[in-house]
CSV table of C-alpha atoms in Angstrom, one decimal:
chain,number,residue,atom,x,y,z
T,1,MET,CA,164.4,51.9,-87.1
T,2,LYS,CA,161.4,49.9,-85.6
T,3,PHE,CA,158.3,51.7,-84.4
T,4,ARG,CA,156.1,50.0,-81.8
T,5,ASN,CA,152.8,51.2,-83.1
T,6,ILE,CA,150.9,53.2,-85.7
T,7,LYS,CA,151.0,56.3,-83.7
T,8,ASP,CA,154.9,56.2,-83.5
T,9,ARG,CA,154.8,55.8,-87.3
T,10,VAL,CA,152.6,58.8,-87.8
T,11,VAL,CA,154.9,60.9,-85.7
T,12,ALA,CA,157.9,59.6,-87.7
T,13,VAL,CA,156.2,60.7,-90.9
T,14,LEU,CA,155.5,64.2,-89.7
T,15,LYS,CA,159.1,64.5,-88.5
T,16,GLU,CA,160.4,63.2,-91.8
T,17,LYS,CA,158.2,65.8,-93.7
T,18,GLY,CA,159.4,68.5,-91.4
T,19,LEU,CA,155.9,69.3,-90.2
T,20,SER,CA,154.9,70.7,-86.9
T,21,VAL,CA,151.4,69.9,-85.7
T,22,ASN,CA,150.2,73.4,-86.8
T,23,LYS,CA,151.6,72.9,-90.4
T,24,ALA,CA,150.5,69.3,-90.5
T,25,SER,CA,147.0,70.4,-89.6
T,26,ALA,CA,146.8,72.6,-92.7
T,27,VAL,CA,148.3,69.9,-95.0
T,28,LEU,CA,146.2,67.0,-93.8
T,29,GLY,CA,143.0,69.0,-93.3
T,30,ILE,CA,142.6,67.9,-89.7
T,31,PRO,CA,141.9,70.4,-86.9
T,32,GLN,CA,145.0,71.4,-85.0
T,33,ARG,CA,143.5,70.5,-81.6
T,34,THR,CA,142.5,67.1,-82.9
T,35,LEU,CA,145.8,66.3,-84.4
T,36,ASN,CA,147.7,67.5,-81.3
T,37,ARG,CA,145.5,65.2,-79.1
T,38,GLN,CA,146.4,62.1,-81.3
T,39,VAL,CA,150.1,63.0,-81.7
T,40,ASN,CA,151.2,64.6,-78.4
T,41,GLU,CA,148.5,63.8,-75.8
T,42,GLY,CA,148.0,60.1,-75.9
T,43,GLY,CA,144.7,60.1,-78.0
T,44,ASN,CA,143.9,57.2,-80.2
T,45,THR,CA,145.2,57.3,-83.8
T,46,THR,CA,142.0,57.6,-86.0
T,47,MET,CA,141.4,56.2,-89.4
T,48,GLU,CA,140.8,59.8,-90.7
T,49,LEU,CA,144.5,60.7,-89.8
T,50,VAL,CA,145.8,57.5,-91.4
T,51,TYR,CA,143.8,58.1,-94.7
T,52,SER,CA,144.7,61.8,-94.8
T,53,ILE,CA,148.5,61.0,-94.5
T,54,LEU,CA,148.3,58.4,-97.3
T,55,ASP,CA,146.2,60.8,-99.4
T,56,SER,CA,148.6,63.7,-98.8
T,57,PHE,CA,151.9,61.7,-99.1
T,58,PRO,CA,151.5,59.1,-101.8
T,59,ASP,CA,155.2,58.2,-101.5
T,60,ILE,CA,154.5,56.8,-98.0
T,61,SER,CA,154.0,53.0,-97.9
T,62,PRO,CA,150.6,52.0,-96.7
T,63,GLN,CA,152.0,48.6,-95.6
T,64,TRP,CA,154.5,50.3,-93.4
T,65,LEU,CA,152.1,53.0,-92.0
T,66,VAL,CA,149.3,50.6,-91.2
T,67,ALA,CA,151.1,47.4,-90.3
T,68,GLY,CA,154.8,48.4,-89.8
T,69,GLU,CA,156.0,46.1,-92.7
T,70,GLY,CA,158.7,47.2,-95.1
T,71,THR,CA,160.1,50.7,-95.2
T,72,MET,CA,158.5,54.2,-94.8
T,73,TYR,CA,158.7,55.0,-98.5
T,74,ARG,CA,157.3,53.0,-101.4
T,75,GLU,CA,159.9,51.1,-103.3
T,76,GLN,CA,159.4,52.6,-106.8
T,77,ASN,CA,160.8,49.7,-108.7
T,78,ASP,CA,158.9,47.0,-106.7
T,79,PHE,CA,155.5,46.3,-108.4
T,80,SER,CA,154.0,44.7,-105.4
T,81,MET,CA,155.0,47.5,-103.1
T,82,GLU,CA,153.9,50.3,-105.5
T,83,TYR,CA,150.3,48.9,-106.0
T,84,ALA,CA,149.8,46.7,-102.9
T,85,VAL,CA,146.6,47.7,-100.9
T,86,PRO,CA,145.9,46.3,-97.4
T,87,PHE,CA,143.4,43.4,-97.5
T,88,TYR,CA,141.5,42.8,-94.1
T,89,ASP,CA,140.6,39.3,-94.7
T,90,GLU,CA,139.5,38.7,-91.1
T,91,LEU,CA,137.3,41.8,-91.0
T,92,PRO,CA,134.3,41.0,-93.2
T,93,VAL,CA,132.1,43.9,-94.1
T,94,SER,CA,128.5,43.0,-93.8
T,95,ALA,CA,125.7,43.8,-96.3
T,96,GLY,CA,123.8,44.1,-92.9
T,97,LEU,CA,125.9,45.3,-89.9
T,98,ARG,CA,129.4,44.6,-88.5
T,99,ASP,CA,131.6,46.2,-85.9
T,100,ALA,CA,133.4,49.4,-86.9
T,101,PHE,CA,136.8,49.5,-88.5
T,102,ASP,CA,139.8,51.2,-87.0
T,103,PRO,CA,143.1,50.8,-88.9
T,104,GLY,CA,145.0,52.0,-85.9
T,105,ARG,CA,144.2,48.8,-84.1
T,106,GLU,CA,143.7,46.3,-87.0
T,107,VAL,CA,146.4,44.7,-89.0
T,108,PRO,CA,145.7,43.5,-92.7
T,109,GLY,CA,146.1,39.8,-93.1
T,110,SER,CA,147.6,40.3,-96.7
T,111,TYR,CA,147.7,42.6,-99.6
T,112,ILE,CA,146.0,42.9,-103.0
T,113,SER,CA,147.8,44.3,-106.0
T,114,LEU,CA,145.6,45.8,-108.8
T,115,PRO,CA,147.5,48.5,-110.7
T,116,SER,CA,144.3,50.2,-112.0
T,117,SER,CA,142.5,50.2,-108.7
T,118,LYS,CA,141.9,53.4,-106.7
T,119,ALA,CA,141.0,51.5,-103.5
T,120,ASP,CA,142.6,52.4,-100.1
T,121,PHE,CA,141.6,49.1,-98.6
T,122,PHE,CA,140.0,45.7,-99.5
T,123,PHE,CA,137.5,43.8,-97.5
T,124,PRO,CA,135.6,40.4,-97.8
T,125,VAL,CA,131.9,40.6,-97.8
T,126,SER,CA,129.4,38.7,-95.8
T,127,GLY,CA,125.6,38.8,-95.7
T,128,THR,CA,123.1,38.9,-98.5
T,129,SER,CA,121.2,42.1,-98.3
T,130,MET,CA,123.0,43.6,-101.3
T,131,GLU,CA,122.6,40.6,-103.6
T,132,PRO,CA,122.7,40.2,-106.5
T,133,GLU,CA,124.8,43.4,-106.9
T,134,ILE,CA,127.3,42.4,-104.2
T,135,ASN,CA,127.3,38.8,-103.0
T,136,SER,CA,128.5,37.1,-99.9
T,137,GLY,CA,132.1,36.0,-100.4
T,138,ASP,CA,132.9,38.8,-102.8
T,139,ILE,CA,135.9,41.2,-102.1
T,140,ILE,CA,135.3,44.9,-102.4
T,141,GLY,CA,137.8,47.7,-102.7
T,142,VAL,CA,136.9,51.0,-101.1
T,143,LYS,CA,138.1,54.6,-101.4
T,144,ARG,CA,137.6,57.0,-98.5
T,145,LEU,CA,135.7,60.2,-99.1
T,146,LYS,CA,137.8,63.1,-98.0
T,147,PRO,CA,136.5,65.5,-95.3
T,148,GLY,CA,133.9,67.7,-96.8
T,149,GLU,CA,133.5,65.6,-100.0
T,150,GLY,CA,130.0,64.7,-100.8
T,151,PHE,CA,128.7,61.4,-101.8
T,152,VAL,CA,126.9,60.4,-105.1
T,153,HIS,CA,123.1,60.2,-104.5
T,154,GLY,CA,122.4,56.4,-105.0
T,155,GLY,CA,126.0,55.2,-105.1
T,156,ILE,CA,127.3,52.2,-103.2
T,157,TYR,CA,129.3,53.0,-100.1
T,158,MET,CA,130.7,51.3,-97.1
T,159,VAL,CA,129.4,53.3,-94.1
T,160,VAL,CA,131.4,53.2,-90.8
T,161,THR,CA,129.7,54.4,-87.7
T,162,ASN,CA,130.9,54.0,-84.1
T,163,ASP,CA,129.6,50.5,-83.9
T,164,SER,CA,129.1,49.2,-87.4
T,165,ARG,CA,130.4,48.9,-91.0
T,166,MET,CA,128.0,48.1,-93.8
T,167,ILE,CA,127.6,48.3,-97.5
T,168,LYS,CA,124.5,50.2,-98.8
T,169,ARG,CA,123.3,52.4,-101.5
T,170,CYS,CA,123.2,55.9,-99.9
T,171,TYR,CA,120.6,58.6,-100.7
T,172,TYR,CA,120.2,62.1,-99.4
T,173,ASP,CA,116.9,62.7,-97.4
T,174,ASP,CA,114.6,65.0,-99.2
T,175,HIS,CA,113.4,66.7,-96.0
T,176,ASN,CA,116.3,66.5,-93.5
T,177,GLN,CA,119.9,67.3,-94.7
T,178,GLU,CA,121.3,65.7,-91.5
T,179,LEU,CA,120.1,62.2,-92.6
T,180,ILE,CA,121.4,59.6,-95.1
T,181,TRP,CA,119.2,56.8,-96.2
T,182,CYS,CA,120.8,53.3,-96.4
T,183,VAL,CA,119.1,51.2,-98.9
T,184,SER,CA,119.6,47.6,-100.1
T,185,PRO,CA,117.5,45.1,-102.2
T,186,ASN,CA,117.0,42.6,-99.4
T,187,TYR,CA,117.0,44.6,-96.3
T,188,PRO,CA,114.6,47.3,-94.9
T,189,SER,CA,115.8,50.9,-95.6
T,190,PHE,CA,116.8,53.0,-92.6
T,191,PRO,CA,118.3,56.5,-92.0
T,192,VAL,CA,121.6,57.3,-90.4
T,193,ASN,CA,122.3,60.7,-89.0
T,194,LYS,CA,125.6,62.3,-90.4
T,195,ASN,CA,126.8,63.0,-87.0
T,196,ASP,CA,127.0,59.3,-86.3
T,197,ILE,CA,129.1,58.5,-89.3
T,198,CYS,CA,132.9,58.1,-88.7
T,199,ALA,CA,133.7,57.7,-92.4
T,200,MET,CA,132.2,56.8,-95.8
T,201,PHE,CA,134.1,54.8,-98.4
T,202,ARG,CA,133.0,54.6,-102.1
T,203,VAL,CA,133.1,51.1,-103.4
T,204,VAL,CA,135.4,51.2,-106.4
T,205,ASN,CA,136.2,47.6,-107.0
T,206,ARG,CA,134.4,44.2,-106.8
T,207,ILE,CA,136.1,41.0,-107.1
T,208,GLU,CA,133.5,38.4,-107.6
T,209,SER,CA,133.6,35.1,-105.6
T,210,LEU,CA,133.9,32.0,-107.8
T,211,ASP,CA,132.2,29.8,-105.1
C-alpha cells in the first residue's frame, strides 16, 4: 500500500503496532497533546517524532519511513536495507550556519551503509570553521540525542535551531544553565539558548574527503 507522505506512514506505523495516541505517547516519549496534533489534527510531522519512532521500533525501515522507499519493515537478509542510513547529499551542514533540517519535508538523495555506524543520518559538510577537525567536503554521521539526554561537555554536535543547522563543539555555560556555548577553531564562539534548539545530534562518524 502506498502512502502519500511521511505523516501517513507515521499513522500506519502506530496502527501496525496497535498503539493509540495515548499509548504511543508513553512509548515514544512525546507529550500526548503534541502527538495528537501531529497525527490527528493536521500538524506538521516533526523530526523528533520521526527519530523517536526509529529509536523505539528498530524493525521499521528508515528508508520507508522517511522517503517512502521499500517496505515498512527492514528486510533482515538484505545487508543494504539493514544498515543503510539516509544521506542528505543536497543538504550540507555548515561549520558556520545553514537552514534548519526537517525530515518530514526533506528526502534523502541516497543512502550510506556502514555496519558499525550508530548514525541516524549522514550529511555533507561545507564551511571551514571546524577545520582541521572537520573539513569542507567531509561527510558526517550524526546520532540524535533523545529527549532529556544531556550532551558531553566539549563534544562535537550538529545543533539544529529554527533557522540553522551547524557543527560546533558544545559547552555548558558556567553561570547560566539555559545557555550552550558553540565553539569552533576558526569562528567566534557564541551562546545559544536551549529553548531555541530544536534538536542536537552527536557526531559519531566522519568520512574524510579525498579532494
